[in-house]
PDB file of C-alpha atoms in Angstrom:
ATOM      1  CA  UNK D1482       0.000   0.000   0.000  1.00 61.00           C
ATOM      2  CA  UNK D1483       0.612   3.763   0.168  1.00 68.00           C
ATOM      3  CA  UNK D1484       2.057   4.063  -3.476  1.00 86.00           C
ATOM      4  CA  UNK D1485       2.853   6.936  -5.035  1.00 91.00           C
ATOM      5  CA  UNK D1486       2.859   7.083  -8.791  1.00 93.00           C
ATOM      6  CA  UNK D1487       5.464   9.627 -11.001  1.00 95.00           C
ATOM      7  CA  UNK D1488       4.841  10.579 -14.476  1.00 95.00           C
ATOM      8  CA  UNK D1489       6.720  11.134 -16.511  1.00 96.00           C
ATOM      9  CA  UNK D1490       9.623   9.032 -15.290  1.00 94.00           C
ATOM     10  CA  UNK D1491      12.405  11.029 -17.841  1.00 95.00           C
ATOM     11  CA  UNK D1492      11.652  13.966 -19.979  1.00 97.00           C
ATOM     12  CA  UNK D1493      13.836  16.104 -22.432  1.00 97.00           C
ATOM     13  CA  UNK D1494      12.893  19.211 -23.330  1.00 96.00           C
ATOM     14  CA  UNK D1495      13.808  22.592 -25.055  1.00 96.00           C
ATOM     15  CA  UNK D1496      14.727  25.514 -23.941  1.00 97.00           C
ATOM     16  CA  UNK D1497      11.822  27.800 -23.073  1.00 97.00           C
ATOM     17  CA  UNK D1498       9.760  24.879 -22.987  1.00 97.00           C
ATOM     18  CA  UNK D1499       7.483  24.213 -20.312  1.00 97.00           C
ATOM     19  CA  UNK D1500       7.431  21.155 -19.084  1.00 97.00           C
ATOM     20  CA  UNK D1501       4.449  19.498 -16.598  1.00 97.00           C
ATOM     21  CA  UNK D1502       5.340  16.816 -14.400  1.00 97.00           C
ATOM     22  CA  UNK D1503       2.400  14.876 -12.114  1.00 97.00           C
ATOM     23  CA  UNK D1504       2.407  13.271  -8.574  1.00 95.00           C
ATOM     24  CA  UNK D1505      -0.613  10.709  -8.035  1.00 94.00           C
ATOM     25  CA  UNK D1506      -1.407   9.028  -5.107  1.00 91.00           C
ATOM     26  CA  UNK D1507      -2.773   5.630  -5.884  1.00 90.00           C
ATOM     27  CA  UNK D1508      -4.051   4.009  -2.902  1.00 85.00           C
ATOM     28  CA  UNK D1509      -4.811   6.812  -0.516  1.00 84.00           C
ATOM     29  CA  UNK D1510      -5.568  10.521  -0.439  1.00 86.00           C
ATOM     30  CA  UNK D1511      -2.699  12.880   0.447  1.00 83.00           C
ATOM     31  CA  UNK D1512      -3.490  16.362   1.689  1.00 80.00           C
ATOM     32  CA  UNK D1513       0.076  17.048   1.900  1.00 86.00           C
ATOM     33  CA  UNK D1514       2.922  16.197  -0.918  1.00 90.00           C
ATOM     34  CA  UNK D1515       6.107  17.262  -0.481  1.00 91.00           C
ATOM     35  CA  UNK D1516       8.407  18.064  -4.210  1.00 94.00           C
ATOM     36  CA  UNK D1517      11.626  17.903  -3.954  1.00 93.00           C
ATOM     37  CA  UNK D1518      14.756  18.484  -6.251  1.00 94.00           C
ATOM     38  CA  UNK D1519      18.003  16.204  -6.498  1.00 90.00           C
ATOM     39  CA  UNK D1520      21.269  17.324  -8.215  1.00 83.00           C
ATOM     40  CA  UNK D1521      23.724  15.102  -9.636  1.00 78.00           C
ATOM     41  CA  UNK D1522      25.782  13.064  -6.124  1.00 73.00           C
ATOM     42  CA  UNK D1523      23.363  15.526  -3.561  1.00 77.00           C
ATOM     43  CA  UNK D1524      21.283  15.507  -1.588  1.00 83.00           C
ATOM     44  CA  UNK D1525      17.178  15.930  -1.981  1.00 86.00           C
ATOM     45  CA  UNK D1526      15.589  19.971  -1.548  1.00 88.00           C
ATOM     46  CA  UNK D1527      12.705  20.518  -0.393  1.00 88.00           C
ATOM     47  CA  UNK D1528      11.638  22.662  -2.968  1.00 92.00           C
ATOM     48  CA  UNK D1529       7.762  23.270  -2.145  1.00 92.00           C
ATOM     49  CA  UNK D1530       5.105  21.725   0.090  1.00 90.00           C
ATOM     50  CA  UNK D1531       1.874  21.231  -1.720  1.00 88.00           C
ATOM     51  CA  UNK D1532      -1.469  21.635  -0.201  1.00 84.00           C
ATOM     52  CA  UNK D1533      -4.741  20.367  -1.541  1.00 84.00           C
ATOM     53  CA  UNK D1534      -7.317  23.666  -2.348  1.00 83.00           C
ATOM     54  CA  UNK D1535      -4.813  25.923  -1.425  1.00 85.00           C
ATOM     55  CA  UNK D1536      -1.315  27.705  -2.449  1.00 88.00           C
ATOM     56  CA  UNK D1537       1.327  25.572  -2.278  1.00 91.00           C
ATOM     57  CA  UNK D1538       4.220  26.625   0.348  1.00 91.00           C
ATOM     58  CA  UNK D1539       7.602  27.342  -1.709  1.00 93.00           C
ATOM     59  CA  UNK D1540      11.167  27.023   0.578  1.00 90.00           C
ATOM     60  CA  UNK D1541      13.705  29.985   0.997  1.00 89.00           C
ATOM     61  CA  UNK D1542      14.699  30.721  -2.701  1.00 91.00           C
ATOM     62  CA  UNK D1543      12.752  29.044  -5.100  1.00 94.00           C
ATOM     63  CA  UNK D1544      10.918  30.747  -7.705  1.00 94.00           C
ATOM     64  CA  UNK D1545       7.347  30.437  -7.388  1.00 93.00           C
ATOM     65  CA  UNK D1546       6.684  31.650 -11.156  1.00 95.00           C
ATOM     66  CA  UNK D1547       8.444  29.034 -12.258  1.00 96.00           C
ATOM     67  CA  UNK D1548       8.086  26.437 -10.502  1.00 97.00           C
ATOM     68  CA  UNK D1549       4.534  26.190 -10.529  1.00 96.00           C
ATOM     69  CA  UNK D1550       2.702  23.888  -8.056  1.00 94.00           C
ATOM     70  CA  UNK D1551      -1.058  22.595  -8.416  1.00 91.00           C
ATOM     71  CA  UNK D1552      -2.560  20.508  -5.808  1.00 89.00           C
ATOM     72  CA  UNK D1553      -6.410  20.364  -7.528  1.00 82.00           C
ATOM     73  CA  UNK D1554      -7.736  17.204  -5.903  1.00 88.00           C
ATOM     74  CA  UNK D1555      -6.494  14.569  -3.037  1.00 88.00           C
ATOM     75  CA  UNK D1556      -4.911  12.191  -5.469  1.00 91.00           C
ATOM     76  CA  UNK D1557      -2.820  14.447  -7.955  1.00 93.00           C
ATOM     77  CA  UNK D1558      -0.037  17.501  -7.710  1.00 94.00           C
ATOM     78  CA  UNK D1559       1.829  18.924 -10.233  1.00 95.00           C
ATOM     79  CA  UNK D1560       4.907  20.685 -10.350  1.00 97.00           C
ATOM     80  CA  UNK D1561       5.524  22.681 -13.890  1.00 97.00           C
ATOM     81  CA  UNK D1562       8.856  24.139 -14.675  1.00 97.00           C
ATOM     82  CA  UNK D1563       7.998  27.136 -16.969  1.00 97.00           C
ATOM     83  CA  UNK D1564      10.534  28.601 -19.545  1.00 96.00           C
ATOM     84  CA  UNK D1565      12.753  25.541 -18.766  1.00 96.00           C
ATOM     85  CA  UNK D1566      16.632  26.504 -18.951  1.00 96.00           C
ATOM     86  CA  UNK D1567      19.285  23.914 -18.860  1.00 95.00           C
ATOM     87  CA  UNK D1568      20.216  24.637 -15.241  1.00 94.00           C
ATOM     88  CA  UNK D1569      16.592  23.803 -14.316  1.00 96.00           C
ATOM     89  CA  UNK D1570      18.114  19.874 -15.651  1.00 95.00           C
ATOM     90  CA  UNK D1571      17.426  17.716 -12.272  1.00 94.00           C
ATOM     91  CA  UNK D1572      15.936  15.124 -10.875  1.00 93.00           C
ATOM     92  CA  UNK D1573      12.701  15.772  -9.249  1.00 95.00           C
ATOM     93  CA  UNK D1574      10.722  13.660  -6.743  1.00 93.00           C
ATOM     94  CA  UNK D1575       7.819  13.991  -5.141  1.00 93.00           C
ATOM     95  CA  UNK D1576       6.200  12.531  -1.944  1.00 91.00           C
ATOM     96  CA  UNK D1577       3.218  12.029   0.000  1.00 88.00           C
ATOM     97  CA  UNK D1578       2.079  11.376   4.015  1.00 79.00           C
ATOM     98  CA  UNK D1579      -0.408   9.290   4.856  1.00 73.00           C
ATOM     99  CA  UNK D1580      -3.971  11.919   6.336  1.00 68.00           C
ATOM    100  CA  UNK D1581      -2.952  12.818   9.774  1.00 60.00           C
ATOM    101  CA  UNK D1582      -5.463  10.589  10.995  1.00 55.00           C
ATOM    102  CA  UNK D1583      -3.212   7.752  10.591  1.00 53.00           C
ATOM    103  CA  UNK D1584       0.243   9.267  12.159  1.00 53.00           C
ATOM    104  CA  UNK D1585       1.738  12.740  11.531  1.00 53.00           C
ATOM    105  CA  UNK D1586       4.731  11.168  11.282  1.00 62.00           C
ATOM    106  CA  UNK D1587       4.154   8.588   9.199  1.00 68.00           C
ATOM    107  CA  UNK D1588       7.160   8.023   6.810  1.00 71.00           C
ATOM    108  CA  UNK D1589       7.162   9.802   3.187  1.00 80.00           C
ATOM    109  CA  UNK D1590       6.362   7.702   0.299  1.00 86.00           C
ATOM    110  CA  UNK D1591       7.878   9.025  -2.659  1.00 90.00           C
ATOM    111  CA  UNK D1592       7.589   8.743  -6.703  1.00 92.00           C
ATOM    112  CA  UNK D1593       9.913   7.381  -8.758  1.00 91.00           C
ATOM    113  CA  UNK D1594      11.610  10.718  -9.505  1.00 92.00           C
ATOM    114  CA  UNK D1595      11.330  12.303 -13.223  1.00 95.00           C
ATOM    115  CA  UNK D1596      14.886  13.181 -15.069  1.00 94.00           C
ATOM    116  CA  UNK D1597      14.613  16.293 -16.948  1.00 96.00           C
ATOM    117  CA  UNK D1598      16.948  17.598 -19.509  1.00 96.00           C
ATOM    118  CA  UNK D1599      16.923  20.977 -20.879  1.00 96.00           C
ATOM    119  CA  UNK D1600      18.476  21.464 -24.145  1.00 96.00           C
TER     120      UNK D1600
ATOM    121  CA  UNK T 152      16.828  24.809  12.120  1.00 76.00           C
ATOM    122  CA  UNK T 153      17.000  21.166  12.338  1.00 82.00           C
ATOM    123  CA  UNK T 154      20.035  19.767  10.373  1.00 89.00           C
ATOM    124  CA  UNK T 155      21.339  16.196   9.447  1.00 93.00           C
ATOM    125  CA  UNK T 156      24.746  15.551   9.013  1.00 95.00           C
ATOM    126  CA  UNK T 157      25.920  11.778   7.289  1.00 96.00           C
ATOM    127  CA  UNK T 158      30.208  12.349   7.847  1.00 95.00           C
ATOM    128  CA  UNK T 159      30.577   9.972   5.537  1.00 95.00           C
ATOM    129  CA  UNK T 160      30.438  10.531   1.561  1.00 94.00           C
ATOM    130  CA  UNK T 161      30.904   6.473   0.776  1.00 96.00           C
ATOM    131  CA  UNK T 162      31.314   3.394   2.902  1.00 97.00           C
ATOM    132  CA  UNK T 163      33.261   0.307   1.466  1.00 97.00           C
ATOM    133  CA  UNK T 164      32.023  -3.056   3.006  1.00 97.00           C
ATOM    134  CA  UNK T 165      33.118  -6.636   2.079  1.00 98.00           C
ATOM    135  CA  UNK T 166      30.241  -8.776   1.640  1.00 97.00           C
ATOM    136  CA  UNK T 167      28.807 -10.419   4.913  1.00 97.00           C
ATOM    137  CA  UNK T 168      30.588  -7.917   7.082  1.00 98.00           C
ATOM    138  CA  UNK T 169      28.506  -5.631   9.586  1.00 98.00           C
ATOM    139  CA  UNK T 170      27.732  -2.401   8.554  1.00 97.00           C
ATOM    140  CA  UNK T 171      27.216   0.807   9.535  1.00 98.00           C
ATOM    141  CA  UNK T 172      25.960   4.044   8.212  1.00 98.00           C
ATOM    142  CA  UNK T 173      26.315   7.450  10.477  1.00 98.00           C
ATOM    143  CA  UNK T 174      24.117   9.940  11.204  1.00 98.00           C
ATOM    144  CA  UNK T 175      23.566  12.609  13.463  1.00 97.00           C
ATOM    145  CA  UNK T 176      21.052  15.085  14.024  1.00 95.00           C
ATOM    146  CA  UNK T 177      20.114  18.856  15.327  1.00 92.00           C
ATOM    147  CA  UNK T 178      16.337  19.738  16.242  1.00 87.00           C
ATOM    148  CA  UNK T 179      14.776  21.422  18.975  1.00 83.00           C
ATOM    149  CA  UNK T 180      12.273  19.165  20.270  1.00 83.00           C
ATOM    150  CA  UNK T 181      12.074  15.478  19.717  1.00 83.00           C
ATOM    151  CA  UNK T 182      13.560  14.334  16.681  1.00 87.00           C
ATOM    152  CA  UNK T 183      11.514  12.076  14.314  1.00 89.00           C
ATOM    153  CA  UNK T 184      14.293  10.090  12.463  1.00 93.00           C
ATOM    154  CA  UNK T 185      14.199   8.407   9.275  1.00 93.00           C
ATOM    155  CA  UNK T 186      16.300   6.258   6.795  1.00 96.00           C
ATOM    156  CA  UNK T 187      15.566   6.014   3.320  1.00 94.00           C
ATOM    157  CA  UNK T 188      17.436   3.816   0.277  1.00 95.00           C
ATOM    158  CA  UNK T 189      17.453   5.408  -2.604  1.00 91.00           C
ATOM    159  CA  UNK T 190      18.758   2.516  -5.937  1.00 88.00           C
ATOM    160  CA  UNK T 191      19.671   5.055  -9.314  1.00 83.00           C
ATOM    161  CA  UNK T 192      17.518   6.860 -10.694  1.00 77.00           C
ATOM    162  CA  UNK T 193      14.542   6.017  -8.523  1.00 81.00           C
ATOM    163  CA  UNK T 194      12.536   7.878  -5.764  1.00 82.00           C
ATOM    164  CA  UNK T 195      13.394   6.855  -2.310  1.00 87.00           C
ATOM    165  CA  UNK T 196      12.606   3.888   0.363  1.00 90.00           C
ATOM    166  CA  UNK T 197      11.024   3.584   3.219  1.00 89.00           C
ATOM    167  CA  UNK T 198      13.533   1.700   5.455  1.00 93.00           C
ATOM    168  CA  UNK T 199      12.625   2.622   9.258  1.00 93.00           C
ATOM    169  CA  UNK T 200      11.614   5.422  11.575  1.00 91.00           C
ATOM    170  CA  UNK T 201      12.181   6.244  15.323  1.00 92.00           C
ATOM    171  CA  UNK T 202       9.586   8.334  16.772  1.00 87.00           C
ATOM    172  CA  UNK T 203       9.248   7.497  20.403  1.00 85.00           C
ATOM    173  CA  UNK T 204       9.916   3.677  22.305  1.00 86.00           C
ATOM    174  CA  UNK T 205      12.814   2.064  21.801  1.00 90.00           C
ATOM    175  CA  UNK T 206      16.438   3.333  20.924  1.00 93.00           C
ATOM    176  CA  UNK T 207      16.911   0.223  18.408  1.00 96.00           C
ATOM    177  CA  UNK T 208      14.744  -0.077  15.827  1.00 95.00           C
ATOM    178  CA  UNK T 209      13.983  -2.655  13.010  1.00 95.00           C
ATOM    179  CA  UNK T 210      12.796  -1.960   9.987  1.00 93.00           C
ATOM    180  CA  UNK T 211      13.118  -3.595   6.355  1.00 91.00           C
ATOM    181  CA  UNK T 212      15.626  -5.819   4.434  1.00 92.00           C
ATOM    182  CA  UNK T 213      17.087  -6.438   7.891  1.00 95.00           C
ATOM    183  CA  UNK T 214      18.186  -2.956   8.260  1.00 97.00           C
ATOM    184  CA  UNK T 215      18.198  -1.717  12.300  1.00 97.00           C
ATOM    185  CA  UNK T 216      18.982   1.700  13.701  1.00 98.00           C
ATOM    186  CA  UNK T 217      19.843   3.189  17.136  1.00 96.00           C
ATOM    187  CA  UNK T 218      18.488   6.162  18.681  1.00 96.00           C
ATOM    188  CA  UNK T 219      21.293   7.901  21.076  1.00 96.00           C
ATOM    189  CA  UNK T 220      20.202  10.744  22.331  1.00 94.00           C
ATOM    190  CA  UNK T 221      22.762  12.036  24.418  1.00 94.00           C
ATOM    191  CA  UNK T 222      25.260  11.587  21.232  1.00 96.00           C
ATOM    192  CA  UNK T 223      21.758  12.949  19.153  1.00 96.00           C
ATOM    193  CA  UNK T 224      22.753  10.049  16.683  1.00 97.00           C
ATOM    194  CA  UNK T 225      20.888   7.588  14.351  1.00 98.00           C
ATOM    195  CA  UNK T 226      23.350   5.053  12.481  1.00 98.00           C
ATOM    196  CA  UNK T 227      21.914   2.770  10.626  1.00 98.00           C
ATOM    197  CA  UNK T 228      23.231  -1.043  10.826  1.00 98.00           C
ATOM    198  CA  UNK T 229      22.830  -4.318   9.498  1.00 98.00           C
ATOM    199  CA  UNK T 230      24.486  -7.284  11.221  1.00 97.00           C
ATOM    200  CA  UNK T 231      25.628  -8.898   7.480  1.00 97.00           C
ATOM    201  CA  UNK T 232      25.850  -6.681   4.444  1.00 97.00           C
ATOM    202  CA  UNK T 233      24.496  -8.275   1.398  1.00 97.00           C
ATOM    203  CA  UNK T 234      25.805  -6.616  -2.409  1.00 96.00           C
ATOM    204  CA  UNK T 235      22.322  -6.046  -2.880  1.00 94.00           C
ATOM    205  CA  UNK T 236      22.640  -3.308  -0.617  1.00 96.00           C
ATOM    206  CA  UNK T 237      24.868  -1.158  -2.410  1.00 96.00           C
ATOM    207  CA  UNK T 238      22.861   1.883  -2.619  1.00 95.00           C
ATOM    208  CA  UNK T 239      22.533   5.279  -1.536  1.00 94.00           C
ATOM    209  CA  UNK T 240      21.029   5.832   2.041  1.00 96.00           C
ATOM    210  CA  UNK T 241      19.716   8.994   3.307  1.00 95.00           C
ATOM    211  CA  UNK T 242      19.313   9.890   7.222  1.00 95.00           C
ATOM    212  CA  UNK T 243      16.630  12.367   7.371  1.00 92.00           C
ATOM    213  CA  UNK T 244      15.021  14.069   9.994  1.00 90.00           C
ATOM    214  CA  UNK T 245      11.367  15.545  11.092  1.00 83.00           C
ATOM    215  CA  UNK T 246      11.427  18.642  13.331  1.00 65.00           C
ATOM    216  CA  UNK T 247       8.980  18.116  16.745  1.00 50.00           C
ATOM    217  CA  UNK T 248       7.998  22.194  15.985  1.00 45.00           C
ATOM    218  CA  UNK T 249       5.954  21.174  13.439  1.00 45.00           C
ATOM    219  CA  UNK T 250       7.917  21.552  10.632  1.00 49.00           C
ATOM    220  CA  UNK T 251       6.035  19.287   8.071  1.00 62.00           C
ATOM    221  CA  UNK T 252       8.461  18.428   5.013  1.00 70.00           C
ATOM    222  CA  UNK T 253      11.634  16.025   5.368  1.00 82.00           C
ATOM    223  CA  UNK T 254      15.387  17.341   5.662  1.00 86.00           C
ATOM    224  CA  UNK T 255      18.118  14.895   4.587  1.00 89.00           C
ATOM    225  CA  UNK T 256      21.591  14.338   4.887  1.00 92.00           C
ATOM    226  CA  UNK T 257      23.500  14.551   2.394  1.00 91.00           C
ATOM    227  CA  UNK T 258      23.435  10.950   1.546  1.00 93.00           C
ATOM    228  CA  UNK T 259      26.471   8.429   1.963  1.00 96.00           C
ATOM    229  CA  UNK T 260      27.077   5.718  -0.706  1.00 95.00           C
ATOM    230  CA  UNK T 261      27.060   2.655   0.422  1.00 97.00           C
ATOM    231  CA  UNK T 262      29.373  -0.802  -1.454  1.00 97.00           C
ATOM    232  CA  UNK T 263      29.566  -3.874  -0.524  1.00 97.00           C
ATOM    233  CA  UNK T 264      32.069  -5.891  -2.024  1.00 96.00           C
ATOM    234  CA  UNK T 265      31.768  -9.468  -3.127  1.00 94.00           C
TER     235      UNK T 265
END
């Protein structure tokens, strides 16, 4: 259980390009995911926390215009990089709790991760 | 701010050899502490939490961790390493404040060697 689906898994893209990528989770509803960013031999940043009906909450220095966050229903976010660049070239994962009714601090379960290449 | 620190960027461990993976910690309040394996180019694993109870704790593939407290450390350890554990393990933590997403070390590398 408690499976959290990442589409898609790699994408290349062009410059200026935007570029959608979608969290789902399968088997439960998540109020809360969590999208995070992974360079090459680092480790994960919490980029945004995403909140169902409401404005996602964006960490200390990332760009909220382009990194744009949608949280529309219990099952689904989506992060969309907007006017891609090739520094925006990453790994991004997401991840979901379980509802707080069955442990705040239940672990993360995360996607796959999606590769993205900006050319 | 609540910080993890893993000291070490790659461990090297011969194949049915005990292991261990460091970790230490800063948070105000009581720490929530997680490990996660993470293969390449895949999301990350659940491998075991402490939140409260005991300082040892089990969790999957026969992975086991101990909360210290006084040291504020959670290494990770596995009585005999299997190659199929050569991964990358992250030590993250979970503020008690509140503080709702993860924060990771910086990951160590783990090999086991046949």
């Amino acid at each position: 259980g408690a499976v959290v689906s990442q589409h898609p898994s790699w994408v290349i893209c062009k410059s200026g390009t935007s570029v959608k990528i979608e969290c789902r989770s399968l088997d439960f509803q998540a109020t809360t995911m969590f999208w995070y960013r992974q360079f090459p031999k680092q480790s994960l940043m919490l980029m945004a926390t995403s909140n169902e009906g409401s404005k996602a909450t964006y960490e200390q220095g990332v760009e909220k215009d382009k990194f744009l966050i949608n949280h529309a229903s219990l099952t689904l976010s989506t992060l969309t990089v907007t006017s891609a660049h090739p520094e925006d070239s990453s790994f991004y994962i997401c991840s979901a709790r379980l509802p707080s009714g069955q442990g705040y601090n239940s672990p993360l379960h995360f996607g796959n991760g999606t590769r993205l290449t900006v050319t | 701010a609540q910080s993890v620190a893993q000291p070490e960027d790659q461990v090297n461990v011969a194949e049915g050899n005990p292991l261990t993976v460091k970790c230490t910690y800063s948070v105000s309040g009581n720490p929530y502490l997680f490990w996660y394996v993470q293969y390449p180019n895949r999301g990350l694993q659940f491998l075991l939490k402490y939140i409260t109870g005991d300082n040892l704790v089990k969790g999957s593939y026969g992975f086991e961790a101990e909360f210290n407290k006084s040291q504020t450390s959670f290494h990770l350890k596995k009585p005999s390493a299997l190659v199929s554990d050569s991964a990358l393990y992250f030590c993250a933590v979970r503020g008690g404040g509140g503080a709702d997403g993860l924060t990771f070390g910086k990951g160590t590398h783990l090999i086991i060697q046949p």
